[in-house]
Coordinates of C-alpha atoms and ligand atoms in Angstrom, one line a residue:
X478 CA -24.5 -1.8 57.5
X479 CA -22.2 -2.9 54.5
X480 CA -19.3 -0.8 54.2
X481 CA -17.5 1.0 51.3
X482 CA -14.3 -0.9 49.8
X483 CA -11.2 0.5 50.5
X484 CA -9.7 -0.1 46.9
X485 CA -11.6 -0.1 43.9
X486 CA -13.4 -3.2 42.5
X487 CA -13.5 -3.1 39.0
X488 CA -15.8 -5.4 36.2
X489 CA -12.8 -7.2 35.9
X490 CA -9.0 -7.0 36.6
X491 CA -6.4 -8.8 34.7
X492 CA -4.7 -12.5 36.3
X493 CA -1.1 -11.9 36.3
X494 CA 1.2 -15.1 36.4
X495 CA 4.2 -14.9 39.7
X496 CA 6.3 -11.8 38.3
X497 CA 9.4 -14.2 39.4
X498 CA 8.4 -16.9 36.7
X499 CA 7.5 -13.9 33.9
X500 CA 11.1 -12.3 34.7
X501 CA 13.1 -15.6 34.5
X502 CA 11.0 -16.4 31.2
X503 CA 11.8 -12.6 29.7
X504 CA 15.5 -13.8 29.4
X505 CA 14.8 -16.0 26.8
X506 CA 13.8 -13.0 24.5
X507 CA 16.5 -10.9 26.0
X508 CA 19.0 -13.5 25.1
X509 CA 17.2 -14.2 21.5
X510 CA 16.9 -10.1 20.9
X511 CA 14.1 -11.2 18.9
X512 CA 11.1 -9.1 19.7
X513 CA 8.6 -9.2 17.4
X514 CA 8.2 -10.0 13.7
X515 CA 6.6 -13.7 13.9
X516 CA 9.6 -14.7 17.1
X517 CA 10.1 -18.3 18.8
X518 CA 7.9 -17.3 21.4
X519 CA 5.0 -16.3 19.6
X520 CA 5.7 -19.7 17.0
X521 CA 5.9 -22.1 20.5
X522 CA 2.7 -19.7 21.6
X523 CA 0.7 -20.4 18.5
X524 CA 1.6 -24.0 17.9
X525 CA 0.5 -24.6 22.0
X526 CA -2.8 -23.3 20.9
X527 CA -2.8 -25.1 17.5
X528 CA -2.4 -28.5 19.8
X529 CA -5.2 -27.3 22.7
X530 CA -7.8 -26.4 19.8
X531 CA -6.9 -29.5 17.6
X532 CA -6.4 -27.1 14.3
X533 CA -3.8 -26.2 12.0
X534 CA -6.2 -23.4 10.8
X535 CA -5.4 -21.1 13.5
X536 CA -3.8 -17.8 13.0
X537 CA -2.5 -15.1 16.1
X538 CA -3.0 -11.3 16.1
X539 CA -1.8 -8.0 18.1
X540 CA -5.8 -8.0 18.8
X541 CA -9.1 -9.2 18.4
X542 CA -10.6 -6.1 16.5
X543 CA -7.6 -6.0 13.6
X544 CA -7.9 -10.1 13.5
X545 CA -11.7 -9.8 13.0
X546 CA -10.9 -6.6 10.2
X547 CA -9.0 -9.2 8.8
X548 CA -10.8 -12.2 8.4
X549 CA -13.6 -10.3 6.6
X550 CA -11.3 -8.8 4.5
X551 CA -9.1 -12.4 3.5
X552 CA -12.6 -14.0 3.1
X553 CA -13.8 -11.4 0.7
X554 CA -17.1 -10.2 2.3
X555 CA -18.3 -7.1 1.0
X556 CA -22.1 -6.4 0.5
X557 CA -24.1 -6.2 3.4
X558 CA -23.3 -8.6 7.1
X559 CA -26.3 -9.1 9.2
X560 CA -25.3 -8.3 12.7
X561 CA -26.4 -7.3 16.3
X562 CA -26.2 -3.9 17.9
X563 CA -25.8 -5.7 21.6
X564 CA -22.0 -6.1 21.7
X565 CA -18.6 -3.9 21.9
X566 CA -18.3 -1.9 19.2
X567 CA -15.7 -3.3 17.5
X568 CA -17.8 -5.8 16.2
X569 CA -19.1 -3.6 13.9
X570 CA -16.1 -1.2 13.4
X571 CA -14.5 -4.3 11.4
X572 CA -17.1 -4.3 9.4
X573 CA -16.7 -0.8 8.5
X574 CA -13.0 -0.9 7.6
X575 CA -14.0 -3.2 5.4
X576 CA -16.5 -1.1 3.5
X577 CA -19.3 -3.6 4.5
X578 CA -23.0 -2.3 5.3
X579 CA -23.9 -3.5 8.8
X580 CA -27.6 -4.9 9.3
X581 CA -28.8 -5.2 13.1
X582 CA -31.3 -7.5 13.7
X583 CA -32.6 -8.4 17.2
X584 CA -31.2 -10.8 19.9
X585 CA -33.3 -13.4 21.8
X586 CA -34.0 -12.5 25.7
X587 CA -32.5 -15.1 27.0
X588 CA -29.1 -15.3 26.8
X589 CA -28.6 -11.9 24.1
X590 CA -27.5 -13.4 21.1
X591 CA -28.9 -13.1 17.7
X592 CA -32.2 -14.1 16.9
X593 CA -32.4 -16.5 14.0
X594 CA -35.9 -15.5 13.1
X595 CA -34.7 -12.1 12.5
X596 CA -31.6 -13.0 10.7
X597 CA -33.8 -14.8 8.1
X598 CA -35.8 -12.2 7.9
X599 CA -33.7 -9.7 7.6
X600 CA -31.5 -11.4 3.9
X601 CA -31.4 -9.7 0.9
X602 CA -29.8 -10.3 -2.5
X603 CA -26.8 -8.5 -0.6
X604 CA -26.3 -10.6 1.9
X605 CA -23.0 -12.5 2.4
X606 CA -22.4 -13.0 5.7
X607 CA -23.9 -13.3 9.1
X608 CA -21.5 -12.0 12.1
X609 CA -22.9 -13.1 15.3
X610 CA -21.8 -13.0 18.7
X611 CA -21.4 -15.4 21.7
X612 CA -21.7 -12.3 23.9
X613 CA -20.6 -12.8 27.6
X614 CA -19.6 -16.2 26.3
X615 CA -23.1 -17.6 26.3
X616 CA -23.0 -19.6 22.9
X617 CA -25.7 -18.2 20.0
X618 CA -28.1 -20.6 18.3
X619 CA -25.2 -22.6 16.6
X620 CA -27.6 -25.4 14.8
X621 CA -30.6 -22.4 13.8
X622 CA -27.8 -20.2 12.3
X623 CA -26.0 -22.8 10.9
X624 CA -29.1 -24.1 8.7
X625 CA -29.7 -20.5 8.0
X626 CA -26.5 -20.1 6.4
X627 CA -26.4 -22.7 4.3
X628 CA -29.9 -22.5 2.9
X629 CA -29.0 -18.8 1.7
X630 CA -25.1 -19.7 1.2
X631 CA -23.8 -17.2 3.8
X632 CA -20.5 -17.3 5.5
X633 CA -21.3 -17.4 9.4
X634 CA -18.8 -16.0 11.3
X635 CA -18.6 -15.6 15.1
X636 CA -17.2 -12.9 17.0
X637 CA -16.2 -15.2 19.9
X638 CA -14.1 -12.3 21.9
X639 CA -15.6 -13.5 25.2
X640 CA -15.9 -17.5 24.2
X641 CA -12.3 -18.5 25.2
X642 CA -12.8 -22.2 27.0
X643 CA -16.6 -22.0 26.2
X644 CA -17.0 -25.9 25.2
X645 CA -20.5 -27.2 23.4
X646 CA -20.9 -31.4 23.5
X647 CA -17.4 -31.5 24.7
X648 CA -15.8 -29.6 22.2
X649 CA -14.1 -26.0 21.6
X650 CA -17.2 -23.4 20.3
X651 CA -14.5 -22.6 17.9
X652 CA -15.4 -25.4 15.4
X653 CA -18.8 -23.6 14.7
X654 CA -19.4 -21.8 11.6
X655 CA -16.9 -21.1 8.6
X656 CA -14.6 -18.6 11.2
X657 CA -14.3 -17.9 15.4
X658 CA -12.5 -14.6 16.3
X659 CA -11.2 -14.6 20.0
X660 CA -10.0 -11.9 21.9
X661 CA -6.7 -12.3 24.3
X662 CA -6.9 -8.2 25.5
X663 CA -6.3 -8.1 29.1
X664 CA -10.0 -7.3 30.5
X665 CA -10.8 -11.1 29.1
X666 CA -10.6 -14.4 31.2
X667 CA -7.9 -15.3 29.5
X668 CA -5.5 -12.8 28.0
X669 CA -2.2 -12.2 26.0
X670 CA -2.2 -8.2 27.5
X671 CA -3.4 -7.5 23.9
X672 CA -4.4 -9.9 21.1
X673 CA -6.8 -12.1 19.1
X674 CA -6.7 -15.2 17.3
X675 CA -8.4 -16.4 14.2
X676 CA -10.2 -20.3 14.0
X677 CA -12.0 -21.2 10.6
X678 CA -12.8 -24.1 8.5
X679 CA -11.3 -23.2 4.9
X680 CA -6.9 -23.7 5.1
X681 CA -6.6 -22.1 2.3
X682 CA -7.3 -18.5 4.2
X683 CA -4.5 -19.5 6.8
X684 CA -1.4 -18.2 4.0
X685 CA -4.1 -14.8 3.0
X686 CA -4.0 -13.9 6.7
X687 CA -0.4 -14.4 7.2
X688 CA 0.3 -11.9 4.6
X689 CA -2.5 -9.6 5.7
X690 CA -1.1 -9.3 9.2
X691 CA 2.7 -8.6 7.7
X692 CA 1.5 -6.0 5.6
X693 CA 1.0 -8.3 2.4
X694 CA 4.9 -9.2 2.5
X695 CA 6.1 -12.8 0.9
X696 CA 9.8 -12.6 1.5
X697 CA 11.6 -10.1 1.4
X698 CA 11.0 -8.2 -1.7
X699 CA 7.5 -9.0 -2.7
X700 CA 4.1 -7.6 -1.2
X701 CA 1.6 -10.1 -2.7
X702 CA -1.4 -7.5 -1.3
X703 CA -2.3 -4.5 0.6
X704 CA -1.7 -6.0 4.2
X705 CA -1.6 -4.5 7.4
X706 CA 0.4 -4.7 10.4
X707 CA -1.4 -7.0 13.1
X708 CA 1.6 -9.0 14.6
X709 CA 1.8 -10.0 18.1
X710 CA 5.1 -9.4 19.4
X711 CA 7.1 -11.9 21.8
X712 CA 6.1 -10.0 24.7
X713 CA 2.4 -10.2 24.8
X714 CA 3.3 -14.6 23.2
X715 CA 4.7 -15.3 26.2
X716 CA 2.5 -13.7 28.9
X717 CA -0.2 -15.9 26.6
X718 CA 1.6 -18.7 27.3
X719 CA 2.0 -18.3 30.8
X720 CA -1.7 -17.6 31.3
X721 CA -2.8 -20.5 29.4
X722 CA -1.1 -22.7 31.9
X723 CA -3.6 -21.5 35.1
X724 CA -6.8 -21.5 32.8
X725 CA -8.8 -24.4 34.2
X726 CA -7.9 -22.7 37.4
X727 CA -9.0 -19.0 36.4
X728 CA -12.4 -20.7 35.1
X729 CA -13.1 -22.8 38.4
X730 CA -12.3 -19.9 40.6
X731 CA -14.5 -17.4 38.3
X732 CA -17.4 -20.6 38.2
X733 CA -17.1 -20.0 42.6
X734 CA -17.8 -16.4 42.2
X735 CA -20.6 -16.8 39.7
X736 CA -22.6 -19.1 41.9
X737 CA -22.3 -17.2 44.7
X738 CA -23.4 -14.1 42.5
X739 CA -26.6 -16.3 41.4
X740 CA -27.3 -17.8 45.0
X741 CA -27.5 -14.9 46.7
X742 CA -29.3 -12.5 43.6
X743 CA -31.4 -15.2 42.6
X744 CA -34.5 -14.6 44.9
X745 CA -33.9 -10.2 44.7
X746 CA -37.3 -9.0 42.6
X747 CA -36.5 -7.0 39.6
X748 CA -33.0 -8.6 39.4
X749 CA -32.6 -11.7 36.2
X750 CA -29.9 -13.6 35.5
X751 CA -30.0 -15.3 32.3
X752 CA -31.5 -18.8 32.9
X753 CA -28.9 -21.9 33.1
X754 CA -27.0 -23.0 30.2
X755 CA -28.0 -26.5 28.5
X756 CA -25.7 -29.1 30.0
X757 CA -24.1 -29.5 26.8
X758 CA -22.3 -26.1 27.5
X759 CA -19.2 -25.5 29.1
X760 CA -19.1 -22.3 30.4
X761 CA -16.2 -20.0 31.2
X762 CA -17.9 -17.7 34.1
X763 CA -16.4 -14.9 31.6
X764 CA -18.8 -12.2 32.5
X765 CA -22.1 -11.6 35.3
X766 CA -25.0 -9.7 33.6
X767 CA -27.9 -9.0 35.4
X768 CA -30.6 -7.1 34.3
X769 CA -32.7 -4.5 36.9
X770 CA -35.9 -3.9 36.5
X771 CA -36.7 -0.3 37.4
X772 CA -40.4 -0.8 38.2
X773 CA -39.8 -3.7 40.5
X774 CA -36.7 -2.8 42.2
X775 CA -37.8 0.8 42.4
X776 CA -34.2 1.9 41.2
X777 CA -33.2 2.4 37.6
X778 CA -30.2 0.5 36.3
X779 CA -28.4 3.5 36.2
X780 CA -29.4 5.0 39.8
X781 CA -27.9 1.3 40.6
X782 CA -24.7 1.8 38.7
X783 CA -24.0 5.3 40.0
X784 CA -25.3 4.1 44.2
X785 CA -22.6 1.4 43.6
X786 CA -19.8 3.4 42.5
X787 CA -20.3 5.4 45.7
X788 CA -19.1 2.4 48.0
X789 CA -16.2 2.2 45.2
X790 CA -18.0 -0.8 43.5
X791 CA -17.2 -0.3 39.5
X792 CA -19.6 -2.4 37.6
X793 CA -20.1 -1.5 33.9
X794 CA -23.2 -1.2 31.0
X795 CA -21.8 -3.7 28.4
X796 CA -23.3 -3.3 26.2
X797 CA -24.8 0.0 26.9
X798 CA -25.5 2.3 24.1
X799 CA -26.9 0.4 21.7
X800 CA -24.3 0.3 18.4
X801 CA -26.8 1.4 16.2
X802 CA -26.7 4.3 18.5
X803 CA -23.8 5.4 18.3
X804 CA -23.4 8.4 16.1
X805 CA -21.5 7.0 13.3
X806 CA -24.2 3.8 13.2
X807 CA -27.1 5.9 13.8
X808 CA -28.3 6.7 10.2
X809 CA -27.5 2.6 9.3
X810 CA -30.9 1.9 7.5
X811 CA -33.1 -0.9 9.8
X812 CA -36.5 -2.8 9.3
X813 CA -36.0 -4.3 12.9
X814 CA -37.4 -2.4 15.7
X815 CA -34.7 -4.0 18.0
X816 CA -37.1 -4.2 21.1
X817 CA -35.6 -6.4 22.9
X818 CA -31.9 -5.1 22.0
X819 CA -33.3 -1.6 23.1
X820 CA -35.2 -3.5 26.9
X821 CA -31.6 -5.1 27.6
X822 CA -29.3 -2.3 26.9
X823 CA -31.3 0.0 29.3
X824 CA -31.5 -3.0 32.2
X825 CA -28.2 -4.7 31.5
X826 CA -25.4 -4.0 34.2
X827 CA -22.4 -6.5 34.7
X828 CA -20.7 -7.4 37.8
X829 CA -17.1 -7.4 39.4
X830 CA -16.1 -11.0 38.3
X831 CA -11.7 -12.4 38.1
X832 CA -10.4 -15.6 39.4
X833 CA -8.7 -13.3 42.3
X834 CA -12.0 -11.4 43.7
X835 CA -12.4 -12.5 47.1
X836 CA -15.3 -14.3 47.7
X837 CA -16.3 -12.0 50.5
X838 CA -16.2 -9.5 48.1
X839 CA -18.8 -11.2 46.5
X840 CA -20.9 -11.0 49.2
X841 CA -20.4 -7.6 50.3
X842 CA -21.6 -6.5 47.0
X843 CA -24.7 -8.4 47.4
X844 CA -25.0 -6.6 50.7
X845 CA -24.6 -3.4 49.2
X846 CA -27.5 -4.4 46.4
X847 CA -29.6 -5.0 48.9
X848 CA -28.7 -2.2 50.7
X849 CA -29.6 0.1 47.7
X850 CA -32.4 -1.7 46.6
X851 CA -34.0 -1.6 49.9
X852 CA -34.0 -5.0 50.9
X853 CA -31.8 -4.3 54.3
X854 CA -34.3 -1.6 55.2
X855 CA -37.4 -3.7 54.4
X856 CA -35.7 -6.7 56.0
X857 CA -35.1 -4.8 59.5
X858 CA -38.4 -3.5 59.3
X859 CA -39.9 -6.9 59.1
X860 CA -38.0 -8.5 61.5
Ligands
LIG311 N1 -15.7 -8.1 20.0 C1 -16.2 -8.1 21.3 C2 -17.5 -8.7 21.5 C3 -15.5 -7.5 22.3 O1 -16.0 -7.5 23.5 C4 -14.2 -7.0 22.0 C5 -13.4 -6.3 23.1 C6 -13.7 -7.0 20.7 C7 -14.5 -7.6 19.7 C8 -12.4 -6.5 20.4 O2 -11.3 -7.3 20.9 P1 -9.9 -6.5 21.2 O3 -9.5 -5.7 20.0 O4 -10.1 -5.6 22.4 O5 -8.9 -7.7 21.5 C9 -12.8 -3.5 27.3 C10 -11.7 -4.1 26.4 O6 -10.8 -3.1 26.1 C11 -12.2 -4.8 25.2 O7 -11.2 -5.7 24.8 C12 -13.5 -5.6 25.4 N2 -14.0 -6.2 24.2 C13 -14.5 -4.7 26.1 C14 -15.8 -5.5 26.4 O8 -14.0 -4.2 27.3 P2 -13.3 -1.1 28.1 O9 -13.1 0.2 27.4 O10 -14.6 -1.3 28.8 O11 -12.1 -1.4 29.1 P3 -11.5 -0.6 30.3 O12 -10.2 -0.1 30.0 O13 -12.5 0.4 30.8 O14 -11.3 -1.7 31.4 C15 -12.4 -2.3 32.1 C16 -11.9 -2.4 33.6 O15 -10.9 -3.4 33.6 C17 -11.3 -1.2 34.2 O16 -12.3 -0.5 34.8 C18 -10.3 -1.8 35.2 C19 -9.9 -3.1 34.6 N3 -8.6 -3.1 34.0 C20 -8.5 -2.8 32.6 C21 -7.2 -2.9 32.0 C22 -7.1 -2.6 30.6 C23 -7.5 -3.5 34.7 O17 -7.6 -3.7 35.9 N4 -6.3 -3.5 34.1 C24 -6.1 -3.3 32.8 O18 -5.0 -3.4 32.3 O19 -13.1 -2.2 26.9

């Protein structure tokens, strides 16, 4: 019979470098008493991730969600941004700040990311921009939106919070489109504690969101526009720094716990993973959603989220409500029926993944989905 855990198991849990290597490293900003305000760390930090992405048009953040607020407000967008409801809700928050109407269209089944056919049907005379997501990392249609967007002369602009190391045909999922916005905040695969980091195609925008994240200051005594304050500070630059040197690791150890995830869930009725990426996809193992189907596992996805948490197993509903569900997106005017948005947010439940979840723990919470689904029972009786 498969026990309850001890400790908790949480969706995810932040990798933490030796605290011996992070101490000796904090004397360098000790030394320096630079903290914050664009420091030698965070310069080294940025220009490190300048060289791994190949790009001078990179810019760092305190997060993902004030980096995103930004880039739609340095590339002007205003109007109305065709959008998805199946993601975290900042997504949409940035476009709010930014006094832009949101319009959710559906996502595909497959892998949950927007459905071209519905972006195109969905353009308008107010259209400016399309802000998809790579949600969980699995890469959207890049080529489908990318045609899309030029015919109409949209930006595209990803919200690629959970893309970090996602590769397609060998190279970063951060040349795609006219902007990529990653999140370093301390649930993701790879984190800074907190922060976010802008990719995109036009270097002219590189200087606009430099003064947007020092609140619009050139120099000393000028403020060239209304900016905000976004900066990372030295602390979070160097735990980036240090966590960038154990990615490949953190990925191949999340990969291990994936596949054993799929192996053993692959043959449970009522339980889908989403079907194998094309081998031109790197993937970064950064999430595990599965979806449940109530009428052939004869529990609900949520009966299965609350059973688990029981044997202290915290899995979580990303992304569960819908946004255009939320009260302050619920009277956002929509054509779309969102049918399949609305099927996957009520099936979708995601799974304790980290580079540091041992691999027996894996198993045990397969045993304890087969426990609750009945499998153990029916297995016994059969036997
Ligand atoms: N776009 C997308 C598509 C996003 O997913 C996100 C953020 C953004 C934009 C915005 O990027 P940021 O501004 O955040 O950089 C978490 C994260 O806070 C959020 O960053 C993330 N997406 C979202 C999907 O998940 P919560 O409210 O679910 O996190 P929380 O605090 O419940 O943490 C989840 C679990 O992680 C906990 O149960 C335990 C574990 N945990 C968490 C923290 C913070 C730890 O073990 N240690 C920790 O320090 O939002």
């Amino acid at each position: 019979m498969p026990e309850s855990f001890c400790q908790p198991v949480y969706v995810t849990r932040p990798f933490l470098p030796p605290l011996e290597v992070f101490a000796e490293r904090l004397k360098e900003i000790w030394d320096g008493r630079w903290l914050t305000n664009n420091g030698p760390v965070l310069r080294r930090f940025t220009q490190r991730l300048s060289d791994q992405f190949a790009t001078e048009n990179l810019c760092v953040f305190s997060n993902g969600t004030l980096a995103l607020q930004i880039a739609l407000q340095g590339m002007e967008i205003s109007g109305e941004v065709i959008t998805t409801p199946f993601t975290f809700v900042a997504t949409t928050h940035a476009l709010y700040w930014n006094n832009i109407a949101p319009v959710f269209v559906d996502i595909e089944p497959d892998y949950y990311t927007l459905d071209p056919a519905k972006v195109e049907a969905a353009i308008t005379p107010r259209t400016t921009a399309i802000l998809a997501v790579h949600v969980y990392g699995h890469p959207c249609q890049l080529e489908a939106l990318d045609a899309i967007a030029r015919r109409h002369h949209l930006k595209l602009i990803y919200d690629a919070a959970h893309a970090f190391g996602v590769e397609v045909d060998g190279r970063s999922i951060a040349h795609h489109g006219d902007l990529s916005m990653f999140s370093f905040h301390a649930t993701k695969l790879y984190h800074s504690i907190e922060g976010g980091m802008l990719i995109f195609r036009d270097g002219h925008l590189k200087k606009t969101f430099d003064y947007l994240k020092n609140f619009g200051f050139d120099g000393e005594v000028k403020v060239v526009m209304p900016g905000t304050n976004a900066k990372m500070n030295e602390f979070q630059a160097l735990m980036g720094e240090l966590v960038l040197d154990h990615l490949p690791a953190l990925i191949e150890a999340r990969r291990a716990r994936y596949e054993c995830y799929r192996e053993r869930l692959a043959e449970v009725p009522g339980l889908k993973f989403a079907p194998p990426l094309p081998d031109t996809v790197t993937y970064n193992y950064a999430y595990v959603p599965i979806e449940v189907d109530q009428e052939q596992c004869g529990v609900s996805r949520d009966d299965l989220y609350e059973e688990l948490k029981k044997y202290n197993v915290f899995t979580r509903r990303y992304f569960y409500p819908l946004l255009c569900d939320f009260a302050c997106y619920r009277d956002v005017p929509t054509n779309d029926p969102l049918t399949v948005s609305r099927a996957v947010a009520s099936r979708i439940l995601t799974l304790p993944i980290y580079a540091d979840l041992p691999l027996d723990h894996v198993e045990r919470i397969c045993d304890l989905l087969d426990l609750i689904l009945g499998r153990a029972v029916r297995s016994l009786t059969t036997e």
